[in-house]
Short mmCIF file of C-alpha atoms in Angstrom, two decimals:
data_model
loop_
_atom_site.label_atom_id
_atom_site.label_comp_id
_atom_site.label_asym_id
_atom_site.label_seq_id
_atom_site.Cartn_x
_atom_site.Cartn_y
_atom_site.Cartn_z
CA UNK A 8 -8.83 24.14 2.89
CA UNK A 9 -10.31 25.31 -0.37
CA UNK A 10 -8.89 26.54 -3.32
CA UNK A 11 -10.13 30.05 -4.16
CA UNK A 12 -11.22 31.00 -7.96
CA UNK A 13 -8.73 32.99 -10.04
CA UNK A 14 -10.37 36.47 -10.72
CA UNK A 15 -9.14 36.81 -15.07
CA UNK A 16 -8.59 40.59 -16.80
CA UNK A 17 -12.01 42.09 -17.33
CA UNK A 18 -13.52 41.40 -13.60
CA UNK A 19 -14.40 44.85 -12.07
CA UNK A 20 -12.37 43.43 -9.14
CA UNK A 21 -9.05 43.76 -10.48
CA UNK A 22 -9.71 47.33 -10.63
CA UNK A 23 -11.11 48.64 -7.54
CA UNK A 24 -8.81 50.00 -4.63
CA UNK A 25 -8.73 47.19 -2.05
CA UNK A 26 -10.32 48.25 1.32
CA UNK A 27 -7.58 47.84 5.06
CA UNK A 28 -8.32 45.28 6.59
CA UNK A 29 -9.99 46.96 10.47
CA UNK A 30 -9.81 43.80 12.66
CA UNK A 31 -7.74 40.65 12.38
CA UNK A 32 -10.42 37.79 12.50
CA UNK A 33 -10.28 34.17 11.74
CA UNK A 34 -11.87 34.54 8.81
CA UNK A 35 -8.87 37.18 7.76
CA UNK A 36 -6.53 34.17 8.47
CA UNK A 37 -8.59 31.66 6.83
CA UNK A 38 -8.20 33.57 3.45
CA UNK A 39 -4.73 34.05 3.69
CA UNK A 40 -4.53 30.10 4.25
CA UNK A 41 -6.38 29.60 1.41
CA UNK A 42 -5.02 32.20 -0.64
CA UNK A 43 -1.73 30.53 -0.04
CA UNK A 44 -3.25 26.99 -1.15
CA UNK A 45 -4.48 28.55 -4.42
CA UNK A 46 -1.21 30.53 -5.12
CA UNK A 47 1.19 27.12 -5.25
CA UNK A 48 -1.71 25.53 -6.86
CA UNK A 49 -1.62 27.63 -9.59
CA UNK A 50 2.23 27.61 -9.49
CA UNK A 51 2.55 31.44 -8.54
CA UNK A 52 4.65 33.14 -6.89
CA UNK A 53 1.88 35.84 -5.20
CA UNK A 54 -1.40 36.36 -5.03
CA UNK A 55 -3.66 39.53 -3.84
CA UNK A 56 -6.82 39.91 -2.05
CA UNK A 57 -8.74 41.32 -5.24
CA UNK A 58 -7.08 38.59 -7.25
CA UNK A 59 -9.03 35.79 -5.59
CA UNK A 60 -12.68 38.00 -5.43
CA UNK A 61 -11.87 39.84 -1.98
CA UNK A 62 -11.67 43.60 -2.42
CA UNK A 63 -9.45 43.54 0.76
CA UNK A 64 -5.79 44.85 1.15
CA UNK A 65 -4.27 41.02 2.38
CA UNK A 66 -1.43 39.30 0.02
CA UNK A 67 0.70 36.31 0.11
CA UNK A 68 3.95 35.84 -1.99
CA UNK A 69 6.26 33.07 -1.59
CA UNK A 70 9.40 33.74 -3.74
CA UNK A 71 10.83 30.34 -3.59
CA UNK A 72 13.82 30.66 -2.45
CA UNK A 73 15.17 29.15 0.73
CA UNK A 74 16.38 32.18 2.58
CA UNK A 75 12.83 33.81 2.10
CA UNK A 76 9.62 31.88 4.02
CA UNK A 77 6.31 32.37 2.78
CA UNK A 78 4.23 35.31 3.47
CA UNK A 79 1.16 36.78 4.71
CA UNK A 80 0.68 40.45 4.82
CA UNK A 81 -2.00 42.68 5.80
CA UNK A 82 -2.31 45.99 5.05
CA UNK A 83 1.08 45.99 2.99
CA UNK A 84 2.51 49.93 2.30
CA UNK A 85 5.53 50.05 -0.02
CA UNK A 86 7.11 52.99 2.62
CA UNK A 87 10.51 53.49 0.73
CA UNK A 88 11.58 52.60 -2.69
CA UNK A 89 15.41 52.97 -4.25
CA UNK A 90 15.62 55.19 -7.19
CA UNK A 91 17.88 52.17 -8.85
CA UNK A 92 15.38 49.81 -10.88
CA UNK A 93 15.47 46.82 -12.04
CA UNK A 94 13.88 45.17 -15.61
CA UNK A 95 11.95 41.60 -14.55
CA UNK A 96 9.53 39.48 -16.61
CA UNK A 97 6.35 39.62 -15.00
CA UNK A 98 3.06 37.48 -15.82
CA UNK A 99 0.33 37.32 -13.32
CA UNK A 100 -2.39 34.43 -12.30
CA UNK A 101 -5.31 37.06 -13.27
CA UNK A 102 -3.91 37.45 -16.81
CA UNK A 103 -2.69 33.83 -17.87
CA UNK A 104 -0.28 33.34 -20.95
CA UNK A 105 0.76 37.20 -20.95
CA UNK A 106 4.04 38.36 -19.57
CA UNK A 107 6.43 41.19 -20.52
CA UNK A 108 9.11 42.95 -18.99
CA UNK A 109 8.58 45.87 -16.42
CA UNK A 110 10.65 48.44 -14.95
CA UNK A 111 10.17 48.82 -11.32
CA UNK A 112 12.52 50.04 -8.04
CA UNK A 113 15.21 47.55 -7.29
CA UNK A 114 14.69 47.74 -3.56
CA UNK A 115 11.97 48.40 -1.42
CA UNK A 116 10.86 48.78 2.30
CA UNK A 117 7.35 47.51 2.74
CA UNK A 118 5.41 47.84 6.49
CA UNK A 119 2.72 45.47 7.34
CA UNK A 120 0.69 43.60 10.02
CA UNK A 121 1.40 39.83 10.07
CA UNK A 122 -1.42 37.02 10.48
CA UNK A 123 -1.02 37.57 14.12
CA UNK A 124 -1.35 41.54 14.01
CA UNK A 125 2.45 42.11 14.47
CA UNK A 126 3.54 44.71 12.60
CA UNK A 127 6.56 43.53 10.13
CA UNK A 128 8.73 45.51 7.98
CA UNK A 129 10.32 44.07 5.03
CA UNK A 130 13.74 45.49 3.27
CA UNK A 131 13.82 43.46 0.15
CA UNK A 132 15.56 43.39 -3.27
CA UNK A 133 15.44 41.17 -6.29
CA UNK A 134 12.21 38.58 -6.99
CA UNK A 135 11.03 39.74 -3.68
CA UNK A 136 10.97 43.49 -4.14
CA UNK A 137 9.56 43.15 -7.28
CA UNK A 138 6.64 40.27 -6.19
CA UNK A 139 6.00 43.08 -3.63
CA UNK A 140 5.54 45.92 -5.12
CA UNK A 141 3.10 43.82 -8.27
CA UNK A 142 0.88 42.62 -5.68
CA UNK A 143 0.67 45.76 -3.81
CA UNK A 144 -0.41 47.04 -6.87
CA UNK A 145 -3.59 44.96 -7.36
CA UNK A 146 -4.53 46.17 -4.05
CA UNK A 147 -4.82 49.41 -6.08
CA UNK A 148 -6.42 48.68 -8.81
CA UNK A 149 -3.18 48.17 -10.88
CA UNK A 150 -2.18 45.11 -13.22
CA UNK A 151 1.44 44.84 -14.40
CA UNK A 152 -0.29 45.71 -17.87
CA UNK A 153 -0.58 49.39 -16.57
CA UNK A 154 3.12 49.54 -16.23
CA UNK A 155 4.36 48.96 -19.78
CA UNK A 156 4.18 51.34 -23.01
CA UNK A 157 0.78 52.11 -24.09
CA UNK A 158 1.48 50.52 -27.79
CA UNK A 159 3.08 47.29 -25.66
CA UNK A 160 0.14 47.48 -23.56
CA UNK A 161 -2.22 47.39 -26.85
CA UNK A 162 -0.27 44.35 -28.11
CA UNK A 163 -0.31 42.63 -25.07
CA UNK A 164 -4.56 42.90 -24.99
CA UNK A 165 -4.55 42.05 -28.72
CA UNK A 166 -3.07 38.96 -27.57
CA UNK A 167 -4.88 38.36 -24.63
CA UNK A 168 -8.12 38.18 -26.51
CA UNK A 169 -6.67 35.27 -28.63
CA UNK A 170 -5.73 33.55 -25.48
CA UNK A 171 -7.42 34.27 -22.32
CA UNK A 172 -9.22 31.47 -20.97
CA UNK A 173 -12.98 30.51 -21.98
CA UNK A 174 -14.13 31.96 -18.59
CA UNK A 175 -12.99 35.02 -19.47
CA UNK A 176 -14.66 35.44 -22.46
CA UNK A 177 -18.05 35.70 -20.71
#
C-alpha cells in the first residue's frame, strides 16, 4: 500500500463539499486502505476523503481504544445529535501544530455504508462522537478552525503562518 499526501490549510480541497460516493469499487476500498495506512502513519486519529486530495465523501477514524475497531465509512450522515456537548481539544493532520478546544454534541448517531456496502449505524459518545462529527465536517468543506470564535480563529491563522509546514507556504 501507499501512503497518501496530507492535503495542508490553503488547498482548495479542504473546502469543497465532498461528492457520495455512487458505486462501491475496488478502487473505493483501495483508498480507504490506504487512507487508513496514512492516518496511523501520521499518528491520527481520522482522516477524510478531501484530506488526502479525494473530493469524495469516504472517512476512516480509529479512536484507539480497544472496545472501538477501526473504521471505514462511506457516505457518513451525522442523523441525530444530543443537545448535551462536550469541550475536546482538537488538531487535525491538514493543519499541523494548531489545536484548540471546540464545542460540539456529546453524542451522535451517524448512518453509513461499510467497505462492503452494508449499511452501519453508529451511536457514539466521547473521542468517537467527536472524531465523527470533525471528519464529517471536511466532507463539507469545514475545518475545526470554522468552529471556534472568530478572534480565536484569527489567532489561530496568525499562528499558523509562523508554523505551517514549508509545503504549505507555496
Amino acid at each position: 500500500m501507499a501512503r497518501l499526501e496530507v492535503r495542508l490549510l490553503g488547498d482548495p480541497v479542504l473546502r469543497r463539499k465532498a461528492e457520495p460516493v455512487a458505486e462501491i469499487t475496488d478502487a473505493v476500498r483501495t483508498l480507504l486502505d490506504q487512507m487508513l495506512e496514512t492516518m496511523y502513519a501520521e499518528d491520527g486519529v481520522g482522516l477524510a476523503g478531501p484530506q488526502v486530495g479525494e473530493s469524495v465523501r469516504v472517512i476512516v477514524v480509529d479512536p484507539r481504544e480497544e472496545e472501538q475497531p477501526a473504521l471505514a465509512l462511506i457516505n457518513p450522515v451525522v442523523i441525530a445529535a444530543s443537545e448535551d456537548t462536550s469541550r475536546r481539544e482538537e488538531g487535525c493532520l491538514s493543519i499541523p501544530g494548531l489545536s484548540d478546544v471546540v464545542e460540539r454534541p456529546a453524542e451522535v448517531v451517524v448512518e453509513a455504508l461499510d467497505r462492503g456496502g452494508e449499511s452501519v449505524r453508529i451511536e457514539a459518545d466521547g473521542l468517537l462522537a467527536c472524531i465523527l462529527q470533525h471528519e464529517i465536517d471536511h466532507l463539507d468543506g469545514v475545518l475545526f478552525l470554522d468552529r471556534v470564535s472568530p478572534l480565536k480563529r484569527k489567532m489561530l491563522l496568525n499562528k499558523w503562518q509562523k508554523v505551517k509546514p514549508e509545503e504549505a507556504k507555496g
